[in-house]
Short mmCIF file of C-alpha atoms in Angstrom, two decimals:
data_model
loop_
_atom_site.label_atom_id
_atom_site.label_comp_id
_atom_site.label_asym_id
_atom_site.label_seq_id
_atom_site.Cartn_x
_atom_site.Cartn_y
_atom_site.Cartn_z
CA UNK A 5 0.00 0.00 0.00
CA UNK A 6 1.71 3.19 -1.13
CA UNK A 7 0.78 6.75 -0.24
CA UNK A 8 0.89 9.67 -2.64
CA UNK A 9 2.58 12.88 -1.48
CA UNK A 10 3.80 15.98 -3.29
CA UNK A 11 7.44 15.27 -4.13
CA UNK A 12 8.45 18.89 -4.62
CA UNK A 13 6.94 19.99 -1.30
CA UNK A 14 8.56 17.12 0.60
CA UNK A 15 11.98 17.78 -0.92
CA UNK A 16 11.70 21.42 0.09
CA UNK A 17 10.80 20.45 3.66
CA UNK A 18 13.75 18.04 3.74
CA UNK A 19 16.10 20.93 2.87
CA UNK A 20 14.73 23.11 5.68
CA UNK A 21 14.50 20.46 8.40
CA UNK A 22 16.91 18.63 10.68
CA UNK A 23 14.44 16.09 12.06
CA UNK A 24 10.97 14.75 11.43
CA UNK A 25 8.24 12.63 13.00
CA UNK A 26 5.26 10.77 11.60
CA UNK A 27 2.46 8.71 13.14
CA UNK A 28 0.64 5.69 11.71
CA UNK A 29 -2.30 3.88 13.31
CA UNK A 30 -3.33 0.36 12.33
CA UNK A 31 -6.94 -0.45 13.15
CA UNK A 32 -7.52 -4.19 13.44
CA UNK A 33 -10.30 -6.64 14.11
CA UNK A 34 -9.07 -9.80 15.88
CA UNK A 35 -5.60 -9.73 14.32
CA UNK A 36 -2.25 -8.78 15.93
CA UNK A 37 0.00 -6.80 13.55
CA UNK A 38 3.19 -7.04 15.58
CA UNK A 39 4.70 -9.92 17.56
CA UNK A 40 3.31 -13.34 18.33
CA UNK A 41 0.03 -14.97 19.07
CA UNK A 42 -0.57 -18.09 21.13
CA UNK A 43 -2.80 -21.00 20.20
CA UNK A 44 -3.31 -24.46 21.60
CA UNK A 45 -3.01 -27.95 20.18
CA UNK A 46 -3.50 -31.39 21.77
CA UNK A 47 0.25 -31.42 22.44
CA UNK A 48 0.11 -28.09 24.36
CA UNK A 49 0.51 -24.38 23.66
CA UNK A 50 1.97 -23.28 20.33
CA UNK A 51 3.44 -19.83 19.78
CA UNK A 52 3.42 -18.78 16.17
CA UNK A 53 5.22 -15.80 14.74
CA UNK A 54 3.03 -13.26 12.92
CA UNK A 55 4.33 -11.43 9.93
CA UNK A 56 5.84 -8.19 11.16
CA UNK A 57 4.86 -4.87 9.70
CA UNK A 58 7.54 -3.09 7.75
CA UNK A 59 7.35 0.60 6.93
CA UNK A 60 9.26 2.11 3.99
CA UNK A 61 10.40 5.69 4.44
CA UNK A 62 10.72 8.40 1.82
CA UNK A 63 14.35 7.52 1.00
CA UNK A 64 13.62 3.78 0.72
CA UNK A 65 14.94 2.77 4.15
CA UNK A 66 12.83 0.26 6.07
CA UNK A 67 11.55 0.89 9.58
CA UNK A 68 10.96 -2.46 11.24
CA UNK A 69 11.20 -4.28 14.56
CA UNK A 70 14.66 -5.10 15.92
CA UNK A 71 16.56 -2.62 13.71
CA UNK A 72 18.09 0.81 14.28
CA UNK A 73 15.02 2.28 12.57
CA UNK A 74 12.52 0.47 14.79
CA UNK A 75 9.27 2.44 15.14
CA UNK A 76 8.16 3.47 18.62
CA UNK A 77 5.07 1.45 19.53
CA UNK A 78 2.81 3.87 21.41
CA UNK A 79 -0.12 1.50 21.74
CA UNK A 80 -0.43 -2.17 20.86
CA UNK A 81 -3.97 -3.41 21.38
CA UNK A 82 -4.20 -5.42 18.16
CA UNK A 83 -2.95 -8.48 19.99
CA UNK A 84 -6.33 -8.56 21.77
CA UNK A 85 -8.39 -11.05 19.81
CA UNK A 86 -11.89 -10.65 21.21
CA UNK A 87 -13.85 -9.93 18.02
CA UNK A 88 -13.75 -6.15 18.59
CA UNK A 89 -11.86 -3.38 16.83
CA UNK A 90 -8.57 -2.33 18.42
CA UNK A 91 -5.59 -0.28 17.30
CA UNK A 92 -1.83 -0.19 17.31
CA UNK A 93 -0.15 3.21 17.06
CA UNK A 94 3.38 3.74 15.76
CA UNK A 95 5.54 6.86 15.96
CA UNK A 96 8.50 7.39 13.67
CA UNK A 97 11.06 10.00 14.70
CA UNK A 98 14.37 10.58 13.02
CA UNK A 99 17.11 13.20 12.87
CA UNK A 100 17.45 12.50 9.15
CA UNK A 101 14.34 14.20 7.78
CA UNK A 102 14.86 12.52 4.38
CA UNK A 103 13.64 9.23 5.91
CA UNK A 104 10.08 10.52 6.38
CA UNK A 105 7.22 10.48 5.56
CA UNK A 106 6.37 6.80 5.55
CA UNK A 107 5.30 5.99 1.99
CA UNK A 108 4.58 2.26 2.12
CA UNK A 109 3.40 -0.31 4.67
CA UNK A 110 4.33 -3.91 3.91
CA UNK A 111 2.98 -7.14 5.39
CA UNK A 112 -0.37 -5.50 6.24
CA UNK A 113 -2.51 -8.40 5.03
CA UNK A 114 -4.77 -10.03 7.60
CA UNK A 115 -3.44 -13.33 8.91
CA UNK A 116 -6.67 -14.81 10.33
CA UNK A 117 -9.74 -15.79 8.22
CA UNK A 118 -12.19 -13.24 9.70
CA UNK A 119 -9.75 -10.52 10.66
CA UNK A 120 -9.65 -7.06 9.11
CA UNK A 121 -7.22 -4.15 9.11
CA UNK A 122 -7.15 -0.60 7.92
CA UNK A 123 -4.53 2.07 8.24
CA UNK A 124 -4.75 5.70 9.35
CA UNK A 125 -1.89 7.92 8.22
CA UNK A 126 -1.24 10.79 10.63
CA UNK A 127 0.47 14.11 9.95
CA UNK A 128 4.20 14.45 9.31
CA UNK A 129 6.00 17.07 11.37
CA UNK A 130 9.25 18.53 10.02
CA UNK A 131 11.36 20.44 12.57
#
């Protein structure tokens, strides 16, 4: 899923800024976007790894878990699988303003049969 932004305006902001921040919210119905989920089998509990979200910044660098560009997880309620809507909120902050805004979210597909997700792209702040 890619987002369209004005390239000329963003490049101008990059020239004037020394840091930037951006927020993304993932709304989910019975589906955890980050981390693991537990299930049970006759042999006992099974922990399975979910596909982790990856966020591509303006300059092509990937923000993902367990890297130097790991997003700050402000809220992670999507691991609650109770049939209700929940949300996970991510904040991206960098001192290299050319890395933002986030332009692509990868691995967003729902992993459970009746789960749903949608994404809310927040404002980008250039400082």
